[in-house]
Structure formats: structure tokens, C-alpha cells
């Protein structure tokens, strides 16, 4: 690829002009569609601005190195598009996509203003995985970078979770050429989001069949035990309130929560459901409104992030006579959502309210284990 060849000749790219020249060269050779070339230029500019906000002494070198690799991976996929299976296992060799994404997102996180809530429960989860249990994390969802941010915040304390998490991912992150290389480094169960199910009416039945195949794949994975699955039952990313511009976790779809409850209940292995809160929208906020077209703008900034988990919530505590009525299903989803919202508000006070550790509450203890 053009950027790899340049690096081999000169050890590193020396300036943005060389990087952007490579894009123009590929565009002129008609190996790169105009819309993707424009997106790559915009991606470079936004990433550069965000990394430079950190004030790090090696910011320029970091930007050039990470963007050169990112552009090579994007160009490679344009030439030979990768197709995701219903269950995609992270590609670690011959090219390690997992580490590529970690190295790319790491400079965007202000670890000095980032926090983990209830680290002890992450240790508890890791112990359950070692015992062969399955764990499902019911979470809100804020950015395309959520998987990398979760992994980066946990990489020092909980590497088993950081590297083995399976994410239930919508189709947009496996079809957008600018996003695909970043998705290839994650373990994914690929589904079509309810928010985009009816974007193209004639594709609805195909999407439903694909989702059924993905659920079967997940059921097979859970039978083996020791699996940890992250899912956002809102069906997409959080968005700010159009009037107040305040961010908060989007409401949970009780049927999505119940699907996970039934899957782990039928797996044959012990299973646990924990509420997880994530605050990181400043790092890569989604468009203000849900967009139908693929190819959104990637706005980025250097910012603190927060991750918190609370005690597991057992469905049996809400079921009546061992059965989950429709009312009980809604109650269970609401209990998980309430916990996520409570944790989110603590993270918000710590990060946006500048309260730091003082934002900790009786049930949510904040820490910075990377220090």
C-alpha cells in the first residue's frame, strides 16, 4: 500500500502533506472513491486536532504513525472488502487489528480525568469467567469507539475482559469503509439495529433472517461458557436532548433485554447480568440525529471517559412464580436502566462536574487504577 511503502523507504512519514498526497494519488488512480477520499481527509484533520489537544510532546509523531496505518487498512479494505460473519472473531494476525485500534484511540483519552466505578465488580466478573460462567453487560452506548474505550480503561486491571469481550454490533460499523478496520479487531455478534431495520423496506426480511442467524451463533457461543457479552438494548447510541442538549442513557428495549436473559438461561452454564454505564461521548460524538446514510462525519476530541459496573441484577428476583410476564420483563429492563443511569450520573459529576473522586457515592466507588 502507498503509506506502507513510504514508511519502509523513509522510516516514517514526515508531514501531513505526504499523507494527504498519498490519498490524492490513490484518488487520481481511481483506486479510491471520491467520497471515501474526502472522508479520509476529514478523519485525518479531526484526529490530528484531537490528539494535539492533549499537549503531549510526541503528538505529531503519534498522529502521523496512527493515521498512516489507518489509511493503509482503509485502502486495503476498499481494494478487497472484508465480509463479516454473524460471529466475527477479532483478527490478531498476521496484522493485529486489536492493537491497531487500541493504539489509535489511546491518545484521545484524558486518563487524568477518567474514572472506573466499582472496580471490585470487574474483578468479580473476571472470577466468574474463570469459573466457566457467562456474563452479560447491559449497557448504554455512546460512540463508535466504545469497545476500544472500555478495553483501554480495563487493560491494566482486567485483561481477560479487555481482550475477550464480545460486542453486539450494528451493521453500520461493519459496512462503513472508514469504520470497518476498527471493527475487525473486536469480537462481534453482527446484527441489524432496530433503529435502521426499516431504512430500506425491501431489506427488512433479509435483516430479520440475518439477526436470527446471529442469535443462533450467540447461543452456540454461550453453551461453551466463560463468555462475556456487551449489548446496548437501546438499539443505538445515546443522543443529547434536542432542547437541553444534555446527554443521558437512552431507554432500554425490554425485548432486547429479555432475549439476553433467555439466551444465558438456556446456555447450560451459569449466567449473570450486570448493568454497565459508559460516559465518553465527547471523544467521538455521534451525529445529533440518527442518519440513514452510511458515511457520517467523525468529530473527535481529547477528553476524559468513565466506565462503571454495579451489582448483578437477577431476573428471578422480579419473576412471579418462576415466570416472566410482560410486566415483569419491563420491570426488569427498568431496574437495569435505573442502575445504569445512577452510575452514569456519578461519572458525569466526576468528569463533567470536575468533582473527581468526590463524586463517589455509597454504591459507586471511583478509582483510577492506571495511576
PDB file of N, CA and C in Angstrom, residues 83-160:
ATOM      1  N   UNK A  83     -15.655  -9.188   4.552  1.00  0.00           N
ATOM      2  CA  UNK A  83     -17.054  -9.511   4.842  1.00  0.00           C
ATOM      3  C   UNK A  83     -17.135 -10.128   6.233  1.00  0.00           C
ATOM      4  N   UNK A  84     -17.920  -9.528   7.098  1.00  0.00           N
ATOM      5  CA  UNK A  84     -18.079 -10.006   8.464  1.00  0.00           C
ATOM      6  C   UNK A  84     -19.087 -11.154   8.517  1.00  0.00           C
ATOM      7  N   UNK A  85     -18.740 -12.204   9.240  1.00  0.00           N
ATOM      8  CA  UNK A  85     -19.655 -13.300   9.500  1.00  0.00           C
ATOM      9  C   UNK A  85     -20.575 -12.903  10.662  1.00  0.00           C
ATOM     10  N   UNK A  86     -21.688 -13.640  10.881  1.00  0.00           N
ATOM     11  CA  UNK A  86     -22.564 -13.323  12.019  1.00  0.00           C
ATOM     12  C   UNK A  86     -21.800 -13.241  13.342  1.00  0.00           C
ATOM     13  N   UNK A  87     -20.829 -14.167  13.520  1.00  0.00           N
ATOM     14  CA  UNK A  87     -19.912 -14.052  14.651  1.00  0.00           C
ATOM     15  C   UNK A  87     -18.526 -13.794  14.097  1.00  0.00           C
ATOM     16  N   UNK A  88     -17.980 -12.631  14.415  1.00  0.00           N
ATOM     17  CA  UNK A  88     -16.650 -12.251  13.949  1.00  0.00           C
ATOM     18  C   UNK A  88     -15.677 -12.299  15.102  1.00  0.00           C
ATOM     19  N   UNK A  89     -14.633 -13.099  14.970  1.00  0.00           N
ATOM     20  CA  UNK A  89     -13.591 -13.167  15.987  1.00  0.00           C
ATOM     21  C   UNK A  89     -12.498 -12.173  15.622  1.00  0.00           C
ATOM     22  N   UNK A  90     -12.039 -11.409  16.598  1.00  0.00           N
ATOM     23  CA  UNK A  90     -11.038 -10.366  16.369  1.00  0.00           C
ATOM     24  C   UNK A  90      -9.839 -10.894  15.601  1.00  0.00           C
ATOM     25  N   UNK A  91      -9.420 -10.145  14.581  1.00  0.00           N
ATOM     26  CA  UNK A  91      -8.255 -10.526  13.775  1.00  0.00           C
ATOM     27  C   UNK A  91      -6.995 -10.024  14.469  1.00  0.00           C
ATOM     28  N   UNK A  92      -6.150 -10.953  14.886  1.00  0.00           N
ATOM     29  CA  UNK A  92      -4.932 -10.611  15.620  1.00  0.00           C
ATOM     30  C   UNK A  92      -3.661 -10.902  14.827  1.00  0.00           C
ATOM     31  N   UNK A  93      -3.778 -11.643  13.729  1.00  0.00           N
ATOM     32  CA  UNK A  93      -2.596 -11.943  12.908  1.00  0.00           C
ATOM     33  C   UNK A  93      -3.037 -12.232  11.470  1.00  0.00           C
ATOM     34  N   UNK A  94      -2.220 -12.020  10.437  1.00  0.00           N
ATOM     35  CA  UNK A  94      -0.843 -11.516  10.544  1.00  0.00           C
ATOM     36  C   UNK A  94      -0.759 -10.043  10.972  1.00  0.00           C
ATOM     37  N   UNK A  95      -1.879  -9.320  10.826  1.00  0.00           N
ATOM     38  CA  UNK A  95      -1.921  -7.937  11.316  1.00  0.00           C
ATOM     39  C   UNK A  95      -2.827  -7.909  12.537  1.00  0.00           C
ATOM     40  N   UNK A  96      -2.363  -7.268  13.622  1.00  0.00           N
ATOM     41  CA  UNK A  96      -3.126  -7.225  14.863  1.00  0.00           C
ATOM     42  C   UNK A  96      -4.054  -6.015  14.863  1.00  0.00           C
ATOM     43  N   UNK A  97      -5.301  -6.243  14.416  1.00  0.00           N
ATOM     44  CA  UNK A  97      -6.276  -5.148  14.354  1.00  0.00           C
ATOM     45  C   UNK A  97      -6.669  -4.666  15.753  1.00  0.00           C
ATOM     46  N   UNK A  98      -6.634  -5.555  16.738  1.00  0.00           N
ATOM     47  CA  UNK A  98      -6.995  -5.163  18.097  1.00  0.00           C
ATOM     48  C   UNK A  98      -6.031  -4.097  18.615  1.00  0.00           C
ATOM     49  N   UNK A  99      -4.734  -4.357  18.500  1.00  0.00           N
ATOM     50  CA  UNK A  99      -3.747  -3.399  18.991  1.00  0.00           C
ATOM     51  C   UNK A  99      -3.725  -2.132  18.147  1.00  0.00           C
ATOM     52  N   UNK A 100      -4.012  -2.263  16.868  1.00  0.00           N
ATOM     53  CA  UNK A 100      -4.097  -1.084  16.000  1.00  0.00           C
ATOM     54  C   UNK A 100      -5.150  -0.115  16.542  1.00  0.00           C
ATOM     55  N   UNK A 101      -6.322  -0.648  16.904  1.00  0.00           N
ATOM     56  CA  UNK A 101      -7.392   0.222  17.408  1.00  0.00           C
ATOM     57  C   UNK A 101      -7.023   0.795  18.777  1.00  0.00           C
ATOM     58  N   UNK A 102      -6.434  -0.039  19.639  1.00  0.00           N
ATOM     59  CA  UNK A 102      -6.046   0.451  20.964  1.00  0.00           C
ATOM     60  C   UNK A 102      -5.040   1.599  20.845  1.00  0.00           C
ATOM     61  N   UNK A 103      -4.068   1.431  19.978  1.00  0.00           N
ATOM     62  CA  UNK A 103      -3.053   2.474  19.790  1.00  0.00           C
ATOM     63  C   UNK A 103      -3.652   3.739  19.176  1.00  0.00           C
ATOM     64  N   UNK A 104      -4.686   3.574  18.369  1.00  0.00           N
ATOM     65  CA  UNK A 104      -5.313   4.710  17.705  1.00  0.00           C
ATOM     66  C   UNK A 104      -6.174   5.525  18.680  1.00  0.00           C
ATOM     67  N   UNK A 105      -6.940   4.837  19.520  1.00  0.00           N
ATOM     68  CA  UNK A 105      -7.871   5.525  20.422  1.00  0.00           C
ATOM     69  C   UNK A 105      -7.190   6.019  21.696  1.00  0.00           C
ATOM     70  N   UNK A 106      -6.146   5.337  22.154  1.00  0.00           N
ATOM     71  CA  UNK A 106      -5.490   5.698  23.421  1.00  0.00           C
ATOM     72  C   UNK A 106      -5.144   7.196  23.516  1.00  0.00           C
ATOM     73  N   UNK A 107      -4.579   7.829  22.472  1.00  0.00           N
ATOM     74  CA  UNK A 107      -4.210   9.258  22.594  1.00  0.00           C
ATOM     75  C   UNK A 107      -5.407  10.192  22.728  1.00  0.00           C
ATOM     76  N   UNK A 108      -6.628   9.685  22.551  1.00  0.00           N
ATOM     77  CA  UNK A 108      -7.813  10.534  22.652  1.00  0.00           C
ATOM     78  C   UNK A 108      -8.380  10.565  24.071  1.00  0.00           C
ATOM     79  N   UNK A 109      -7.897   9.664  24.936  1.00  0.00           N
ATOM     80  CA  UNK A 109      -8.437   9.587  26.295  1.00  0.00           C
ATOM     81  C   UNK A 109      -7.561  10.376  27.269  1.00  0.00           C
ATOM     82  N   UNK A 110      -8.192  11.294  27.984  1.00  0.00           N
ATOM     83  CA  UNK A 110      -7.510  12.035  29.046  1.00  0.00           C
ATOM     84  C   UNK A 110      -7.618  11.193  30.320  1.00  0.00           C
ATOM     85  N   UNK A 111      -6.627  10.358  30.561  1.00  0.00           N
ATOM     86  CA  UNK A 111      -6.683   9.450  31.701  1.00  0.00           C
ATOM     87  C   UNK A 111      -6.643  10.191  33.037  1.00  0.00           C
ATOM     88  N   UNK A 112      -6.133  11.416  33.033  1.00  0.00           N
ATOM     89  CA  UNK A 112      -6.110  12.189  34.281  1.00  0.00           C
ATOM     90  C   UNK A 112      -7.521  12.545  34.722  1.00  0.00           C
ATOM     91  N   UNK A 113      -8.444  12.599  33.781  1.00  0.00           N
ATOM     92  CA  UNK A 113      -9.832  12.962  34.077  1.00  0.00           C
ATOM     93  C   UNK A 113     -10.773  11.818  33.702  1.00  0.00           C
ATOM     94  N   UNK A 114     -10.299  10.586  33.867  1.00  0.00           N
ATOM     95  CA  UNK A 114     -11.101   9.406  33.584  1.00  0.00           C
ATOM     96  C   UNK A 114     -11.220   8.558  34.842  1.00  0.00           C
ATOM     97  N   UNK A 115     -12.332   7.814  34.957  1.00  0.00           N
ATOM     98  CA  UNK A 115     -12.587   7.058  36.183  1.00  0.00           C
ATOM     99  C   UNK A 115     -13.270   5.722  35.886  1.00  0.00           C
ATOM    100  N   UNK A 116     -13.012   4.764  36.757  1.00  0.00           N
ATOM    101  CA  UNK A 116     -13.729   3.496  36.756  1.00  0.00           C
ATOM    102  C   UNK A 116     -14.556   3.430  38.028  1.00  0.00           C
ATOM    103  N   UNK A 117     -15.814   3.043  37.882  1.00  0.00           N
ATOM    104  CA  UNK A 117     -16.682   2.870  39.034  1.00  0.00           C
ATOM    105  C   UNK A 117     -16.767   1.408  39.432  1.00  0.00           C
ATOM    106  N   UNK A 118     -16.575   1.131  40.717  1.00  0.00           N
ATOM    107  CA  UNK A 118     -16.717  -0.221  41.269  1.00  0.00           C
ATOM    108  C   UNK A 118     -15.779  -1.234  40.619  1.00  0.00           C
ATOM    109  N   UNK A 119     -14.509  -0.952  40.684  1.00  0.00           N
ATOM    110  CA  UNK A 119     -13.512  -1.855  40.100  1.00  0.00           C
ATOM    111  C   UNK A 119     -13.621  -3.271  40.675  1.00  0.00           C
ATOM    112  N   UNK A 120     -14.042  -3.389  41.933  1.00  0.00           N
ATOM    113  CA  UNK A 120     -14.140  -4.705  42.574  1.00  0.00           C
ATOM    114  C   UNK A 120     -15.100  -5.626  41.831  1.00  0.00           C
ATOM    115  N   UNK A 121     -16.141  -5.049  41.212  1.00  0.00           N
ATOM    116  CA  UNK A 121     -17.095  -5.885  40.479  1.00  0.00           C
ATOM    117  C   UNK A 121     -16.505  -6.399  39.167  1.00  0.00           C
ATOM    118  N   UNK A 122     -15.575  -5.658  38.587  1.00  0.00           N
ATOM    119  CA  UNK A 122     -14.891  -6.164  37.398  1.00  0.00           C
ATOM    120  C   UNK A 122     -14.024  -7.369  37.769  1.00  0.00           C
ATOM    121  N   UNK A 123     -13.418  -7.325  38.957  1.00  0.00           N
ATOM    122  CA  UNK A 123     -12.671  -8.491  39.436  1.00  0.00           C
ATOM    123  C   UNK A 123     -13.622  -9.664  39.684  1.00  0.00           C
ATOM    124  N   UNK A 124     -14.795  -9.355  40.204  1.00  0.00           N
ATOM    125  CA  UNK A 124     -15.805 -10.399  40.447  1.00  0.00           C
ATOM    126  C   UNK A 124     -16.232 -11.049  39.125  1.00  0.00           C
ATOM    127  N   UNK A 125     -16.434 -10.221  38.119  1.00  0.00           N
ATOM    128  CA  UNK A 125     -16.820 -10.730  36.796  1.00  0.00           C
ATOM    129  C   UNK A 125     -15.721 -11.605  36.219  1.00  0.00           C
ATOM    130  N   UNK A 126     -14.485 -11.159  36.339  1.00  0.00           N
ATOM    131  CA  UNK A 126     -13.365 -11.936  35.809  1.00  0.00           C
ATOM    132  C   UNK A 126     -13.271 -13.304  36.499  1.00  0.00           C
ATOM    133  N   UNK A 127     -13.543 -13.336  37.782  1.00  0.00           N
ATOM    134  CA  UNK A 127     -13.513 -14.600  38.519  1.00  0.00           C
ATOM    135  C   UNK A 127     -14.621 -15.536  38.037  1.00  0.00           C
ATOM    136  N   UNK A 128     -15.784 -15.001  37.769  1.00  0.00           N
ATOM    137  CA  UNK A 128     -16.891 -15.824  37.267  1.00  0.00           C
ATOM    138  C   UNK A 128     -16.561 -16.395  35.887  1.00  0.00           C
ATOM    139  N   UNK A 129     -15.892 -15.619  35.060  1.00  0.00           N
ATOM    140  CA  UNK A 129     -15.483 -16.116  33.742  1.00  0.00           C
ATOM    141  C   UNK A 129     -14.501 -17.272  33.892  1.00  0.00           C
ATOM    142  N   UNK A 130     -13.587 -17.157  34.829  1.00  0.00           N
ATOM    143  CA  UNK A 130     -12.616 -18.228  35.076  1.00  0.00           C
ATOM    144  C   UNK A 130     -13.317 -19.507  35.531  1.00  0.00           C
ATOM    145  N   UNK A 131     -14.468 -19.357  36.213  1.00  0.00           N
ATOM    146  CA  UNK A 131     -15.223 -20.500  36.712  1.00  0.00           C
ATOM    147  C   UNK A 131     -16.117 -21.130  35.643  1.00  0.00           C
ATOM    148  N   UNK A 132     -16.086 -20.559  34.430  1.00  0.00           N
ATOM    149  CA  UNK A 132     -16.898 -21.103  33.346  1.00  0.00           C
ATOM    150  C   UNK A 132     -18.264 -20.469  33.207  1.00  0.00           C
ATOM    151  N   UNK A 133     -18.535 -19.421  33.976  1.00  0.00           N
ATOM    152  CA  UNK A 133     -19.821 -18.740  33.898  1.00  0.00           C
ATOM    153  C   UNK A 133     -19.863 -17.782  32.706  1.00  0.00           C
ATOM    154  N   UNK A 134     -21.076 -17.484  32.256  1.00  0.00           N
ATOM    155  CA  UNK A 134     -21.281 -16.444  31.247  1.00  0.00           C
ATOM    156  C   UNK A 134     -21.701 -15.151  31.929  1.00  0.00           C
ATOM    157  N   UNK A 135     -21.287 -14.028  31.359  1.00  0.00           N
ATOM    158  CA  UNK A 135     -21.648 -12.712  31.895  1.00  0.00           C
ATOM    159  C   UNK A 135     -22.159 -11.845  30.755  1.00  0.00           C
ATOM    160  N   UNK A 136     -23.285 -11.173  30.985  1.00  0.00           N
ATOM    161  CA  UNK A 136     -23.830 -10.211  30.022  1.00  0.00           C
ATOM    162  C   UNK A 136     -23.805  -8.830  30.668  1.00  0.00           C
ATOM    163  N   UNK A 137     -23.246  -7.874  29.958  1.00  0.00           N
ATOM    164  CA  UNK A 137     -23.221  -6.483  30.415  1.00  0.00           C
ATOM    165  C   UNK A 137     -24.286  -5.701  29.649  1.00  0.00           C
ATOM    166  N   UNK A 138     -25.305  -5.245  30.355  1.00  0.00           N
ATOM    167  CA  UNK A 138     -26.358  -4.428  29.759  1.00  0.00           C
ATOM    168  C   UNK A 138     -25.932  -2.973  29.912  1.00  0.00           C
ATOM    169  N   UNK A 139     -25.703  -2.305  28.783  1.00  0.00           N
ATOM    170  CA  UNK A 139     -25.022  -1.016  28.819  1.00  0.00           C
ATOM    171  C   UNK A 139     -25.701   0.036  27.952  1.00  0.00           C
ATOM    172  N   UNK A 140     -25.426   1.289  28.276  1.00  0.00           N
ATOM    173  CA  UNK A 140     -25.739   2.355  27.324  1.00  0.00           C
ATOM    174  C   UNK A 140     -24.614   2.387  26.281  1.00  0.00           C
ATOM    175  N   UNK A 141     -24.817   3.136  25.229  1.00  0.00           N
ATOM    176  CA  UNK A 141     -23.877   3.147  24.099  1.00  0.00           C
ATOM    177  C   UNK A 141     -23.739   4.590  23.630  1.00  0.00           C
ATOM    178  N   UNK A 142     -22.475   5.075  23.516  1.00  0.00           N
ATOM    179  CA  UNK A 142     -22.291   6.490  23.194  1.00  0.00           C
ATOM    180  C   UNK A 142     -21.550   6.761  21.897  1.00  0.00           C
ATOM    181  N   UNK A 143     -20.515   5.987  21.578  1.00  0.00           N
ATOM    182  CA  UNK A 143     -19.712   6.295  20.395  1.00  0.00           C
ATOM    183  C   UNK A 143     -19.276   5.026  19.673  1.00  0.00           C
ATOM    184  N   UNK A 144     -18.779   5.196  18.452  1.00  0.00           N
ATOM    185  CA  UNK A 144     -18.197   4.070  17.730  1.00  0.00           C
ATOM    186  C   UNK A 144     -16.965   3.527  18.437  1.00  0.00           C
ATOM    187  N   UNK A 145     -16.340   4.368  19.250  1.00  0.00           N
ATOM    188  CA  UNK A 145     -15.116   3.971  19.947  1.00  0.00           C
ATOM    189  C   UNK A 145     -15.380   3.285  21.281  1.00  0.00           C
ATOM    190  N   UNK A 146     -16.635   3.038  21.639  1.00  0.00           N
ATOM    191  CA  UNK A 146     -16.950   2.437  22.937  1.00  0.00           C
ATOM    192  C   UNK A 146     -16.142   1.172  23.238  1.00  0.00           C
ATOM    193  N   UNK A 147     -16.072   0.206  22.314  1.00  0.00           N
ATOM    194  CA  UNK A 147     -15.312  -1.019  22.623  1.00  0.00           C
ATOM    195  C   UNK A 147     -13.849  -0.738  22.964  1.00  0.00           C
ATOM    196  N   UNK A 148     -13.212   0.158  22.206  1.00  0.00           N
ATOM    197  CA  UNK A 148     -11.805   0.486  22.472  1.00  0.00           C
ATOM    198  C   UNK A 148     -11.656   1.212  23.802  1.00  0.00           C
ATOM    199  N   UNK A 149     -12.582   2.100  24.117  1.00  0.00           N
ATOM    200  CA  UNK A 149     -12.508   2.854  25.372  1.00  0.00           C
ATOM    201  C   UNK A 149     -12.689   1.917  26.560  1.00  0.00           C
ATOM    202  N   UNK A 150     -13.650   0.996  26.469  1.00  0.00           N
ATOM    203  CA  UNK A 150     -13.844   0.014  27.537  1.00  0.00           C
ATOM    204  C   UNK A 150     -12.570  -0.802  27.725  1.00  0.00           C
ATOM    205  N   UNK A 151     -12.011  -1.286  26.611  1.00  0.00           N
ATOM    206  CA  UNK A 151     -10.807  -2.119  26.679  1.00  0.00           C
ATOM    207  C   UNK A 151      -9.618  -1.347  27.244  1.00  0.00           C
ATOM    208  N   UNK A 152      -9.485  -0.072  26.882  1.00  0.00           N
ATOM    209  CA  UNK A 152      -8.354   0.727  27.357  1.00  0.00           C
ATOM    210  C   UNK A 152      -8.467   1.036  28.847  1.00  0.00           C
ATOM    211  N   UNK A 153      -9.676   1.284  29.321  1.00  0.00           N
ATOM    212  CA  UNK A 153      -9.852   1.587  30.737  1.00  0.00           C
ATOM    213  C   UNK A 153      -9.627   0.343  31.606  1.00  0.00           C
ATOM    214  N   UNK A 154      -9.781  -0.839  31.018  1.00  0.00           N
ATOM    215  CA  UNK A 154      -9.645  -2.082  31.769  1.00  0.00           C
ATOM    216  C   UNK A 154      -8.367  -2.865  31.461  1.00  0.00           C
ATOM    217  N   UNK A 155      -7.550  -2.390  30.522  1.00  0.00           N
ATOM    218  CA  UNK A 155      -6.446  -3.224  30.042  1.00  0.00           C
ATOM    219  C   UNK A 155      -5.408  -3.553  31.115  1.00  0.00           C
ATOM    220  N   UNK A 156      -5.214  -2.675  32.091  1.00  0.00           N
ATOM    221  CA  UNK A 156      -4.203  -2.946  33.117  1.00  0.00           C
ATOM    222  C   UNK A 156      -4.726  -3.832  34.242  1.00  0.00           C
ATOM    223  N   UNK A 157      -5.987  -3.681  34.574  1.00  0.00           N
ATOM    224  CA  UNK A 157      -6.541  -4.423  35.711  1.00  0.00           C
ATOM    225  C   UNK A 157      -7.270  -5.698  35.316  1.00  0.00           C
ATOM    226  N   UNK A 158      -7.934  -5.683  34.165  1.00  0.00           N
ATOM    227  CA  UNK A 158      -8.777  -6.811  33.769  1.00  0.00           C
ATOM    228  C   UNK A 158      -8.560  -7.191  32.304  1.00  0.00           C
ATOM    229  N   UNK A 159      -7.363  -7.685  31.973  1.00  0.00           N
ATOM    230  CA  UNK A 159      -7.061  -8.017  30.576  1.00  0.00           C
ATOM    231  C   UNK A 159      -7.967  -9.092  29.985  1.00  0.00           C
ATOM    232  N   UNK A 160      -8.455 -10.012  30.812  1.00  0.00           N
ATOM    233  CA  UNK A 160      -9.343 -11.062  30.301  1.00  0.00           C
ATOM    234  C   UNK A 160     -10.625 -10.445  29.740  1.00  0.00           C
TER     235      UNK A 160
END
